[in-house]
XYZ file of N, CA and C in Angstrom:
813
model
N 25.799 31.764 14.566
C 26.456 30.655 15.273
C 25.472 29.514 15.487
N 25.866 28.307 15.158
C 25.005 27.136 15.325
C 25.186 26.548 16.707
N 24.115 26.417 17.451
C 24.174 25.865 18.800
C 23.789 24.409 18.781
N 24.035 23.727 19.921
C 23.649 22.324 20.028
C 22.147 22.178 19.920
N 21.405 23.187 20.430
C 19.944 23.143 20.330
C 19.507 23.206 18.884
N 20.190 24.080 18.086
C 19.865 24.173 16.663
C 20.049 22.831 15.989
N 21.127 22.125 16.346
C 21.397 20.842 15.709
C 20.337 19.812 16.092
N 19.864 19.887 17.335
C 18.852 18.936 17.773
C 17.529 19.189 17.077
N 17.213 20.498 16.863
C 15.933 20.848 16.261
C 15.917 20.596 14.765
N 17.101 20.583 14.148
C 17.177 20.422 12.705
C 16.798 19.005 12.306
N 15.909 18.895 11.333
C 15.443 17.583 10.906
C 16.514 16.894 10.069
N 16.659 15.593 10.277
C 17.656 14.830 9.523
C 17.340 14.871 8.036
N 18.368 15.005 7.223
C 18.175 15.019 5.770
C 17.818 13.608 5.302
N 16.882 13.476 4.360
C 16.482 12.144 3.879
C 17.649 11.295 3.395
N 18.639 11.913 2.749
C 19.770 11.132 2.250
C 20.610 10.587 3.401
N 20.767 11.382 4.470
C 21.507 10.898 5.638
C 20.781 9.720 6.285
N 19.443 9.790 6.330
C 18.651 8.678 6.860
C 18.831 7.449 5.982
N 18.822 7.658 4.672
C 18.983 6.564 3.715
C 20.328 5.868 3.911
N 21.405 6.653 3.986
C 22.747 6.083 4.173
C 22.846 5.389 5.530
N 22.297 6.021 6.569
C 22.330 5.420 7.897
C 21.597 4.093 7.951
N 20.468 4.027 7.244
C 19.702 2.781 7.189
C 20.500 1.680 6.509
N 21.208 2.040 5.443
C 22.044 1.050 4.752
C 23.184 0.565 5.646
N 23.789 1.484 6.371
C 24.867 1.092 7.284
C 24.343 0.104 8.320
N 23.181 0.410 8.889
C 22.595 -0.464 9.911
C 22.269 -1.839 9.343
N 21.674 -1.864 8.156
C 21.298 -3.130 7.530
C 22.525 -3.981 7.230
N 23.555 -3.372 6.647
C 24.760 -4.117 6.281
C 25.556 -4.536 7.518
N 25.520 -3.699 8.550
C 26.189 -4.075 9.805
C 25.541 -5.316 10.409
N 24.204 -5.314 10.451
C 23.483 -6.468 10.995
C 23.732 -7.714 10.149
N 23.766 -7.521 8.826
C 23.984 -8.654 7.930
C 25.358 -9.275 8.159
N 26.318 -8.440 8.522
C 27.676 -8.942 8.770
C 27.827 -9.481 10.197
N 26.792 -9.299 11.017
C 26.831 -9.819 12.381
C 27.604 -8.960 13.359
N 27.719 -7.667 13.055
C 28.457 -6.761 13.929
C 27.505 -5.968 14.817
N 27.893 -5.754 16.053
C 27.148 -4.860 16.930
C 27.601 -3.429 16.658
N 26.848 -2.463 17.178
C 27.269 -1.073 17.028
C 28.612 -0.843 17.714
N 28.819 -1.504 18.836
C 30.086 -1.374 19.561
C 31.252 -1.923 18.744
N 31.025 -3.072 18.091
C 32.089 -3.683 17.283
C 32.443 -2.799 16.093
N 31.421 -2.230 15.440
C 31.683 -1.341 14.310
C 32.414 -0.092 14.786
N 31.981 0.447 15.914
C 32.628 1.643 16.457
C 34.094 1.376 16.781
N 34.364 0.215 17.366
C 35.741 -0.141 17.724
C 36.614 -0.235 16.471
N 36.062 -0.830 15.419
C 36.824 -0.969 14.175
C 37.107 0.384 13.529
N 36.221 1.340 13.767
C 36.379 2.669 13.172
C 37.131 3.630 14.081
N 37.312 3.231 15.352
C 37.994 4.102 16.298
C 37.124 5.242 16.789
N 35.812 5.004 16.868
C 34.880 6.021 17.356
C 33.991 5.397 18.438
N 33.123 6.195 19.030
C 32.220 5.678 20.061
C 30.998 5.030 19.417
N 30.345 4.119 20.163
C 29.147 3.489 19.607
C 28.004 4.503 19.517
N 28.066 5.574 20.355
C 27.050 6.624 20.248
C 27.131 7.319 18.890
N 28.362 7.453 18.381
C 28.531 8.067 17.066
C 27.939 7.173 15.985
N 28.130 5.867 16.118
C 27.530 4.927 15.170
C 26.009 5.025 15.223
N 25.448 5.138 16.422
C 23.999 5.289 16.570
C 23.501 6.516 15.816
N 24.218 7.625 15.946
C 23.820 8.864 15.269
C 23.926 8.725 13.756
N 24.970 8.024 13.292
C 25.091 7.764 11.859
C 23.891 6.969 11.355
N 23.543 5.919 12.084
C 22.482 5.018 11.625
C 21.102 5.667 11.691
N 20.916 6.620 12.594
C 19.648 7.347 12.660
C 19.580 8.457 11.625
N 20.734 8.820 11.068
C 20.770 9.938 10.137
C 20.908 11.271 10.834
N 21.128 11.250 12.156
C 21.257 12.493 12.913
C 22.557 13.215 12.588
N 23.617 12.451 12.354
C 24.911 13.023 11.982
C 25.273 12.599 10.564
N 25.727 13.550 9.795
C 26.141 13.246 8.421
C 27.489 12.528 8.431
N 27.589 11.475 7.612
C 28.827 10.700 7.526
C 29.734 11.340 6.483
N 30.942 11.684 6.880
C 31.882 12.261 5.917
C 32.281 11.205 4.888
N 32.795 11.663 3.759
C 33.184 10.736 2.692
C 34.293 9.801 3.170
N 35.262 10.346 3.899
C 36.363 9.505 4.382
C 35.857 8.471 5.389
N 34.931 8.888 6.258
C 34.364 7.944 7.222
C 33.539 6.883 6.501
N 32.806 7.298 5.482
C 32.000 6.355 4.716
C 32.892 5.323 4.034
N 34.051 5.776 3.569
C 35.011 4.859 2.952
C 35.494 3.832 3.978
N 35.808 4.304 5.191
C 36.252 3.388 6.252
C 35.156 2.383 6.602
N 33.916 2.857 6.661
C 32.791 1.970 6.980
C 32.635 0.903 5.906
N 32.796 1.308 4.645
C 32.657 0.339 3.552
C 33.706 -0.761 3.661
N 34.911 -0.410 4.110
C 35.966 -1.406 4.264
C 35.644 -2.380 5.402
N 35.124 -1.855 6.513
C 34.780 -2.715 7.648
C 33.626 -3.650 7.285
N 32.656 -3.119 6.535
C 31.486 -3.919 6.165
C 31.730 -4.769 4.924
N 32.906 -4.581 4.316
C 33.300 -5.373 3.150
C 32.345 -5.179 1.975
N 32.003 -3.919 1.711
C 31.178 -3.577 0.549
C 31.832 -2.399 -0.156
N 31.422 -2.160 -1.385
C 31.956 -1.008 -2.099
C 31.304 0.269 -1.576
N 31.973 1.382 -1.791
C 31.430 2.669 -1.375
C 30.103 2.944 -2.082
N 30.003 2.498 -3.328
C 28.784 2.729 -4.109
C 27.570 2.054 -3.482
N 27.785 0.894 -2.869
C 26.669 0.167 -2.245
C 26.026 1.006 -1.147
N 26.829 1.786 -0.438
C 26.319 2.572 0.682
C 25.543 3.807 0.250
N 25.801 4.300 -0.946
C 25.182 5.574 -1.345
C 24.227 5.456 -2.525
N 24.258 4.350 -3.246
C 23.439 4.254 -4.456
C 21.998 3.893 -4.126
N 21.091 4.363 -4.974
C 19.686 3.983 -4.860
C 18.762 5.068 -4.360
N 19.297 6.080 -3.674
C 18.421 7.108 -3.118
C 17.735 7.912 -4.210
N 18.489 8.251 -5.265
C 17.898 9.047 -6.337
C 16.758 8.303 -7.016
N 16.904 6.986 -7.150
C 15.848 6.175 -7.762
C 14.618 6.139 -6.860
N 14.848 5.957 -5.551
C 13.743 5.934 -4.587
C 12.992 7.252 -4.592
N 13.731 8.353 -4.516
C 13.099 9.669 -4.449
C 12.358 9.989 -5.738
N 13.006 9.745 -6.885
C 12.364 10.030 -8.166
C 11.137 9.163 -8.374
N 11.229 7.909 -7.953
C 10.098 6.994 -8.114
C 8.900 7.423 -7.317
N 9.109 7.851 -6.075
C 7.990 8.280 -5.233
C 7.430 9.617 -5.688
N 8.312 10.580 -5.972
C 7.832 11.888 -6.394
C 7.120 11.803 -7.735
N 7.507 10.831 -8.549
C 6.858 10.648 -9.839
C 5.436 10.148 -9.729
N 5.067 9.587 -8.580
C 3.698 9.112 -8.376
C 2.830 10.173 -7.728
N 3.392 11.356 -7.500
C 2.617 12.417 -6.881
C 2.865 12.546 -5.395
N 3.765 11.746 -4.863
C 4.058 11.829 -3.435
C 4.816 13.113 -3.130
N 4.578 13.660 -1.961
C 5.313 14.830 -1.518
C 6.671 14.392 -0.971
N 7.583 15.366 -0.862
C 8.916 15.041 -0.359
C 8.847 14.480 1.058
N 7.862 14.968 1.852
C 7.711 14.461 3.218
C 7.380 12.980 3.222
N 6.685 12.500 2.177
C 6.340 11.087 2.107
C 7.584 10.227 1.907
N 8.561 10.759 1.153
C 9.830 10.052 0.996
C 10.501 9.932 2.357
N 10.463 11.033 3.133
C 11.061 11.011 4.464
C 10.333 10.020 5.366
N 8.997 9.980 5.263
C 8.228 9.040 6.080
C 8.588 7.593 5.747
N 8.755 7.316 4.449
C 9.129 5.968 4.039
C 10.488 5.593 4.615
N 11.428 6.536 4.554
C 12.761 6.267 5.088
C 12.714 6.070 6.599
N 11.837 6.824 7.277
C 11.679 6.627 8.718
C 11.215 5.209 9.017
N 10.287 4.699 8.201
C 9.803 3.336 8.394
C 10.908 2.316 8.129
N 11.745 2.607 7.143
C 12.826 1.680 6.809
C 13.842 1.561 7.942
N 13.851 2.533 8.850
C 14.803 2.485 9.960
C 14.348 1.563 11.085
N 13.093 1.125 11.058
C 12.592 0.296 12.155
C 13.251 -1.078 12.127
N 13.438 -1.656 13.310
C 14.096 -2.960 13.413
C 13.301 -4.046 12.690
N 11.963 -3.961 12.753
C 11.136 -4.976 12.098
C 11.349 -4.975 10.587
N 11.351 -3.779 9.995
C 11.549 -3.676 8.548
C 12.946 -4.141 8.170
N 13.929 -3.755 8.958
C 15.304 -4.160 8.664
C 15.469 -5.672 8.751
N 14.789 -6.306 9.707
C 14.866 -7.767 9.805
C 14.217 -8.420 8.591
N 13.097 -7.862 8.148
C 12.447 -8.396 6.948
C 13.375 -8.306 5.740
N 13.990 -7.133 5.567
C 14.901 -6.943 4.438
C 16.090 -7.889 4.541
N 16.632 -7.985 5.755
C 17.809 -8.836 5.974
C 17.517 -10.287 5.606
N 16.405 -10.827 6.103
C 16.095 -12.236 5.849
C 15.631 -12.455 4.406
N 14.902 -11.491 3.870
C 14.451 -11.613 2.482
C 15.648 -11.662 1.537
N 16.671 -10.846 1.824
C 17.845 -10.809 0.948
C 18.627 -12.112 0.974
N 18.419 -12.919 2.018
C 19.119 -14.201 2.115
C 18.447 -15.298 1.294
N 17.236 -15.043 0.819
C 16.493 -16.033 0.026
C 16.826 -15.835 -1.447
N 17.365 -16.853 -2.077
C 17.798 -16.734 -3.466
C 16.766 -17.258 -4.455
N 15.902 -18.169 -4.033
C 14.908 -18.759 -4.930
C 13.866 -17.708 -5.310
N 13.767 -17.329 -6.605
C 12.808 -16.297 -7.013
C 11.360 -16.697 -6.759
N 11.067 -17.990 -6.831
C 9.709 -18.452 -6.560
C 9.314 -18.229 -5.113
N 10.243 -18.513 -4.211
C 9.987 -18.292 -2.782
C 9.832 -16.802 -2.507
N 10.641 -15.992 -3.164
C 10.547 -14.539 -2.986
C 9.173 -14.032 -3.418
N 8.710 -14.500 -4.577
C 7.385 -14.076 -5.063
C 6.292 -14.524 -4.103
N 6.445 -15.725 -3.551
C 5.460 -16.245 -2.605
C 5.392 -15.377 -1.348
N 6.547 -14.946 -0.871
C 6.587 -14.094 0.320
C 5.892 -12.764 0.050
N 6.196 -12.169 -1.093
C 5.569 -10.892 -1.452
C 4.054 -11.046 -1.548
N 3.605 -12.144 -2.155
C 2.167 -12.394 -2.289
C 1.499 -12.534 -0.924
N 2.170 -13.225 -0.002
C 1.612 -13.398 1.344
C 1.512 -12.068 2.081
N 2.531 -11.242 1.950
C 2.511 -9.938 2.610
C 1.403 -9.069 2.022
N 1.255 -9.100 0.703
C 0.193 -8.330 0.060
C -1.181 -8.804 0.516
N -1.348 -10.118 0.660
C -2.629 -10.670 1.117
C -2.936 -10.219 2.542
N -1.927 -10.212 3.396
C -2.111 -9.752 4.770
C -2.479 -8.271 4.806
N -1.844 -7.493 3.937
C -2.145 -6.061 3.882
C -3.573 -5.827 3.409
N -4.006 -6.598 2.404
C -5.386 -6.456 1.913
C -6.386 -6.826 3.000
N -6.074 -7.868 3.760
C -6.971 -8.282 4.846
C -7.060 -7.197 5.915
N -5.926 -6.545 6.183
C -5.916 -5.478 7.187
C -6.733 -4.279 6.730
N -6.786 -4.060 5.405
C -7.523 -2.926 4.863
C -9.002 -3.217 4.678
N -9.395 -4.486 4.717
C -10.769 -4.866 4.396
C -11.782 -4.178 5.292
N -11.470 -4.114 6.596
C -12.406 -3.515 7.544
C -12.507 -2.007 7.374
N -11.624 -1.402 6.591
C -11.644 0.039 6.371
C -12.329 0.409 5.062
N -12.914 -0.564 4.408
C -13.580 -0.313 3.136
C -14.959 0.297 3.372
N -15.526 0.858 2.310
C -16.863 1.434 2.401
C -17.497 1.512 1.033
N -18.753 1.917 1.006
C -19.478 2.018 -0.265
C -20.115 3.392 -0.441
N -19.814 4.328 0.466
C -20.407 5.658 0.382
C -19.817 6.461 -0.785
N -20.442 7.607 -1.041
C -19.976 8.503 -2.100
C -19.147 9.622 -1.477
N -17.988 9.901 -2.073
C -17.081 10.927 -1.551
C -16.843 11.992 -2.618
N -17.032 13.250 -2.233
C -16.716 14.376 -3.107
C -15.331 14.887 -2.722
N -14.366 14.729 -3.614
C -12.978 15.117 -3.355
C -12.699 16.452 -4.030
N -12.236 17.429 -3.251
C -11.908 18.749 -3.799
C -10.425 19.005 -3.565
N -9.654 19.005 -4.639
C -8.188 19.125 -4.561
C -7.692 19.709 -5.874
N -6.911 20.797 -5.803
C -6.471 21.458 -7.032
C -5.229 20.822 -7.648
N -4.441 20.091 -6.868
C -3.255 19.422 -7.406
C -3.691 18.152 -8.138
N -3.478 18.072 -9.454
C -3.980 16.925 -10.218
C -3.376 15.587 -9.796
N -2.086 15.578 -9.435
C -1.452 14.327 -9.018
C -2.058 13.816 -7.717
N -2.221 14.723 -6.761
C -2.815 14.336 -5.477
C -4.271 13.941 -5.672
N -4.996 14.725 -6.454
C -6.419 14.450 -6.688
C -6.629 13.068 -7.299
N -5.853 12.756 -8.316
C -5.994 11.454 -8.976
C -5.577 10.308 -8.058
N -4.538 10.554 -7.264
C -4.065 9.517 -6.338
C -5.119 9.221 -5.271
N -5.710 10.273 -4.705
C -6.742 10.093 -3.676
C -7.961 9.393 -4.261
N -8.372 9.819 -5.447
C -9.540 9.205 -6.082
C -9.309 7.717 -6.327
N -8.131 7.385 -6.844
C -7.823 5.976 -7.117
C -7.782 5.167 -5.827
N -7.212 5.747 -4.771
C -7.139 5.050 -3.482
C -8.527 4.783 -2.926
N -9.386 5.795 -2.939
C -10.743 5.633 -2.411
C -11.547 4.630 -3.231
N -11.338 4.632 -4.530
C -12.059 3.674 -5.383
C -11.638 2.244 -5.086
N -10.345 2.041 -4.809
C -9.896 0.681 -4.467
C -10.473 0.228 -3.130
N -10.883 1.184 -2.300
C -11.498 0.862 -1.013
C -13.010 0.694 -1.120
N -13.539 0.838 -2.331
C -14.958 0.590 -2.550
C -15.842 1.814 -2.622
N -15.275 3.005 -2.445
C -16.084 4.221 -2.446
C -16.385 4.704 -3.864
N -17.519 5.364 -4.003
C -17.799 6.099 -5.225
C -17.171 7.470 -5.088
N -16.529 7.964 -6.134
C -15.764 9.206 -6.025
C -16.146 10.184 -7.130
N -16.333 11.433 -6.742
C -16.487 12.541 -7.678
C -15.414 13.560 -7.325
N -14.646 14.024 -8.295
C -13.558 14.959 -8.016
C -13.861 16.344 -8.565
N -13.362 17.354 -7.852
C -13.474 18.747 -8.274
C -12.143 19.446 -8.036
N -11.873 20.466 -8.853
C -10.610 21.192 -8.750
C -10.714 22.353 -7.773
N -11.869 23.025 -7.739
C -12.035 24.223 -6.919
C -13.372 24.201 -6.199
N -13.528 25.139 -5.255
C -14.750 25.202 -4.455
C -15.973 25.468 -5.318
N -15.808 26.316 -6.328
C -16.943 26.640 -7.190
C -17.471 25.395 -7.898
N -16.566 24.525 -8.331
C -16.987 23.269 -8.978
C -17.758 22.398 -7.992
N -17.259 22.332 -6.758
C -17.919 21.511 -5.741
C -19.300 22.056 -5.403
N -19.438 23.377 -5.382
C -20.743 23.979 -5.101
C -21.742 23.647 -6.199
N -21.272 23.577 -7.434
C -22.164 23.195 -8.537
C -22.691 21.784 -8.338
N -21.813 20.886 -7.872
C -22.239 19.515 -7.594
C -23.245 19.503 -6.444
N -22.956 20.278 -5.404
C -23.830 20.303 -4.223
C -25.215 20.848 -4.554
N -25.286 21.767 -5.497
C -26.587 22.340 -5.880
C -27.391 21.395 -6.765
N -26.721 20.382 -7.307
C -27.398 19.435 -8.187
C -28.008 18.276 -7.431
N -28.305 17.223 -8.170
C -28.978 16.059 -7.589
C -28.028 14.908 -7.264
N -26.756 15.041 -7.641
C -25.819 13.936 -7.419
C -25.583 13.720 -5.926
N -25.790 12.504 -5.439
C -25.621 12.256 -4.002
C -24.149 12.110 -3.610
N -23.807 12.553 -2.417
C -22.510 12.247 -1.817
C -22.649 12.336 -0.302
N -21.889 11.509 0.375
C -21.987 11.389 1.833
C -20.890 12.132 2.575
N -19.752 12.308 1.905
C -18.591 12.918 2.557
C -17.934 13.924 1.633
N -17.630 15.097 2.174
C -16.819 16.087 1.479
C -15.393 15.967 2.001
N -14.473 15.620 1.112
C -13.054 15.534 1.467
C -12.345 16.640 0.712
N -11.989 17.714 1.417
C -11.474 18.894 0.733
C -10.182 19.417 1.338
N -9.302 19.879 0.452
C -8.124 20.602 0.911
C -8.599 21.938 1.477
N -7.885 22.460 2.445
C -8.274 23.743 3.027
C -7.895 24.892 2.103
N -6.710 24.808 1.511
C -6.251 25.855 0.596
C -6.690 25.495 -0.819
N -7.574 26.324 -1.381
C -8.116 26.066 -2.713
C -7.995 27.315 -3.578
N -7.926 27.153 -4.891
C -7.907 28.323 -5.769
C -9.281 28.987 -5.797
N -9.310 30.273 -6.106
C -10.596 30.964 -6.200
C -10.932 31.745 -4.943
N -12.190 32.149 -4.836
C -12.610 33.044 -3.755
C -12.923 32.317 -2.452
N -13.060 31.009 -2.493
C -13.525 30.262 -1.332
C -12.503 29.199 -0.926
N -12.180 29.136 0.371
C -11.285 28.076 0.835
C -12.095 26.857 1.266
N -11.399 25.830 1.728
C -12.080 24.587 2.065
C -13.043 24.704 3.229
N -12.684 25.514 4.230
C -13.562 25.685 5.389
C -14.847 26.403 4.987
N -14.697 27.442 4.171
C -15.878 28.168 3.687
C -16.739 27.276 2.803
N -16.088 26.463 1.998
C -16.815 25.523 1.144
C -17.642 24.557 1.986
N -17.030 24.018 3.032
C -17.743 23.075 3.895
C -18.970 23.718 4.519
N -18.823 24.975 4.945
C -19.950 25.687 5.551
C -21.091 25.867 4.555
N -20.748 26.235 3.327
C -21.773 26.441 2.297
C -22.470 25.130 1.942
N -21.696 24.071 1.821
C -22.289 22.779 1.460
C -23.174 22.256 2.584
N -22.753 22.464 3.833
C -23.584 22.004 4.951
C -24.900 22.777 5.027
N -24.912 24.005 4.494
C -26.167 24.756 4.426
C -27.132 24.088 3.455
N -26.574 23.591 2.344
C -27.402 22.921 1.332
C -27.703 21.477 1.714
N -26.715 20.835 2.325
C -26.845 19.407 2.666
C -26.361 19.194 4.109
N -27.232 19.400 5.070
C -26.843 19.359 6.487
C -26.258 18.027 6.948
N -26.583 16.944 6.274
C -26.139 15.625 6.732
C -24.802 15.180 6.142
N -24.230 15.997 5.285
C -22.947 15.630 4.675
C -21.835 15.730 5.719
N -21.008 14.710 5.791
C -19.851 14.703 6.694
C -18.685 15.399 5.985
N -17.746 15.915 6.779
C -16.635 16.685 6.209
C -15.303 16.196 6.768
N -14.344 16.033 5.869
C -12.966 15.707 6.252
C -12.043 16.688 5.544
N -11.342 17.522 6.326
C -10.392 18.472 5.762
C -9.023 17.821 5.621
N -8.234 18.356 4.689
C -6.835 17.954 4.581
C -5.999 19.178 4.250
N -4.746 19.164 4.675
C -3.838 20.266 4.382
C -2.407 19.807 4.586
N -1.503 20.460 3.887
C -0.086 20.179 4.077
C 0.561 21.155 5.029
N -0.238 22.062 5.568
C 0.290 23.098 6.447
C -0.430 23.041 7.782
N 0.312 22.709 8.832
C -0.294 22.560 10.154
C -0.815 23.887 10.689
N -0.301 25.007 10.175
C -0.714 26.322 10.672
C -1.635 27.027 9.689
N -2.552 26.288 9.107
C -3.486 26.860 8.142
C -4.628 27.615 8.821
N -4.361 28.247 9.953
C -5.380 28.974 10.701
C -6.552 28.074 11.032
N -6.249 26.814 11.299
C -7.289 25.858 11.662
C -7.111 25.505 13.126
N -8.125 25.733 13.921
C -8.061 25.327 15.314
C -9.198 24.370 15.621
N -9.185 23.842 16.818
C -10.172 22.828 17.188
C -11.592 23.379 17.094
N -11.784 24.639 17.524
C -13.122 25.215 17.499
C -13.629 25.356 16.072
N -12.733 25.735 15.161
C -13.134 25.870 13.764
C -13.594 24.536 13.210
N -12.829 23.490 13.487
C -13.189 22.172 12.978
C -14.472 21.666 13.612
N -14.613 21.873 14.919
C -15.824 21.421 15.593
C -17.038 22.152 15.048
N -16.872 23.451 14.799
C -17.979 24.219 14.250
C -18.367 23.757 12.865
N -17.390 23.227 12.124
C -17.673 22.714 10.789
C -18.088 21.255 10.819
N -18.144 20.667 12.022
C -18.450 19.249 12.173
C -17.523 18.425 11.284
N -16.231 18.676 11.416
C -15.249 18.028 10.545
C -13.986 17.707 11.325
N -13.149 16.889 10.732
C -11.847 16.557 11.296
C -10.778 16.822 10.249
N -9.534 16.812 10.691
C -8.420 17.207 9.830
C -7.448 16.061 9.620
N -7.078 15.841 8.366
C -6.065 14.855 7.994
C -4.874 15.609 7.424
N -3.752 15.581 8.153
C -2.574 16.314 7.709
C -1.838 15.562 6.604
N -1.396 16.288 5.596
C -0.541 15.725 4.559
C 0.899 15.747 5.063
N 1.722 14.805 4.635
C 1.370 13.654 3.793
C 0.749 12.546 4.625
N -0.020 11.716 3.993
C -0.644 10.598 4.693
C -0.546 9.350 3.828
N -0.592 8.206 4.481
C -0.540 6.940 3.773
C -1.947 6.407 3.565
N -2.081 5.384 2.736
C -3.385 4.829 2.385
C -4.159 4.403 3.618
N -3.482 3.755 4.560
C -4.176 3.270 5.753
C -4.724 4.424 6.576
N -3.953 5.501 6.703
C -4.415 6.658 7.470
C -5.610 7.302 6.786
N -5.557 7.424 5.471
C -6.691 7.971 4.729
C -7.929 7.116 4.947
N -7.768 5.811 4.839
C -8.899 4.897 5.023
C -9.488 5.024 6.422
N -8.619 5.113 7.429
C -9.079 5.249 8.815
C -9.866 6.538 9.017
N -9.329 7.643 8.510
C -9.958 8.938 8.742
C -11.280 9.074 7.996
N -11.376 8.478 6.828
C -12.646 8.499 6.093
C -13.716 7.759 6.882
N -13.356 6.586 7.440
C -14.331 5.832 8.234
C -14.728 6.607 9.497
N -13.755 7.253 10.127
C -14.058 8.042 11.326
C -15.004 9.185 10.984
N -14.724 9.868 9.877
C -15.576 10.985 9.468
C -16.997 10.524 9.163
N -17.123 9.342 8.590
C -18.441 8.836 8.207
C -19.202 8.195 9.366
N -18.478 7.623 10.330
C -19.147 6.823 11.356
C -18.959 7.310 12.785
N -17.731 7.683 13.136
C -17.392 7.812 14.546
C -17.238 9.237 15.058
N -17.029 10.199 14.152
C -16.782 11.561 14.619
C -18.018 12.098 15.325
N -17.887 12.484 16.629
C -19.061 12.873 17.407
C -19.790 14.093 16.866
N -19.057 14.933 16.100
C -19.736 16.111 15.556
C -20.468 15.830 14.274
N -20.301 14.607 13.729
C -20.888 14.315 12.420
C -22.380 14.060 12.522
């Protein structure tokens, strides 16, 4: 039996969030309040709120009614999710990253940007806006850049290549390894590196925590940043403190990665 608590604890499906975001965007574009849309549909505005958050799934018949009120085709409300999901997953992003992106799309600031941008028809002006936003983003990332050397240990090739490319764009020198044994070979050699960025779960006999301990024996001054997609990877605060390291949970965005690398290199008190 499904209880109300079960429904509250259940995470919204990405597609429901996607559809809800479209409903909210098109409602705002048409100049309707949640109350006005609810009145037109014969439901409460609280129900509209749940639809727009993705908390409640919209039935096909209800979606049809919404399309009529918003004066759009049914296809407009549901199309595009498969392209978004395939596009992100094709770059090596995890499914959680798609959900994170959709969560961001639900914010009022993002919706206002989309709403006003869609009203601009001049392609030159559109390109100018995109260029300005990109310039602002680059300026925001500038203070998070560095020139240190980072040893990245990650067995997933898509994630490994993505992290390496991201760190290189931030100015870091990067050496990548697939397993702990490969990283130990680097540590025993003469190649310098300042930070070990390793997944906790690795193939072979040694995990990321054990790897960090071994490398710190060889190179006591190396800083450590762990990453994992599993919050319950038997990692607790004492373990991390003992390893003089911090943890970056997957999935993460470029800005979060940049922030945590700088913290690991400069600000972490155990470093």
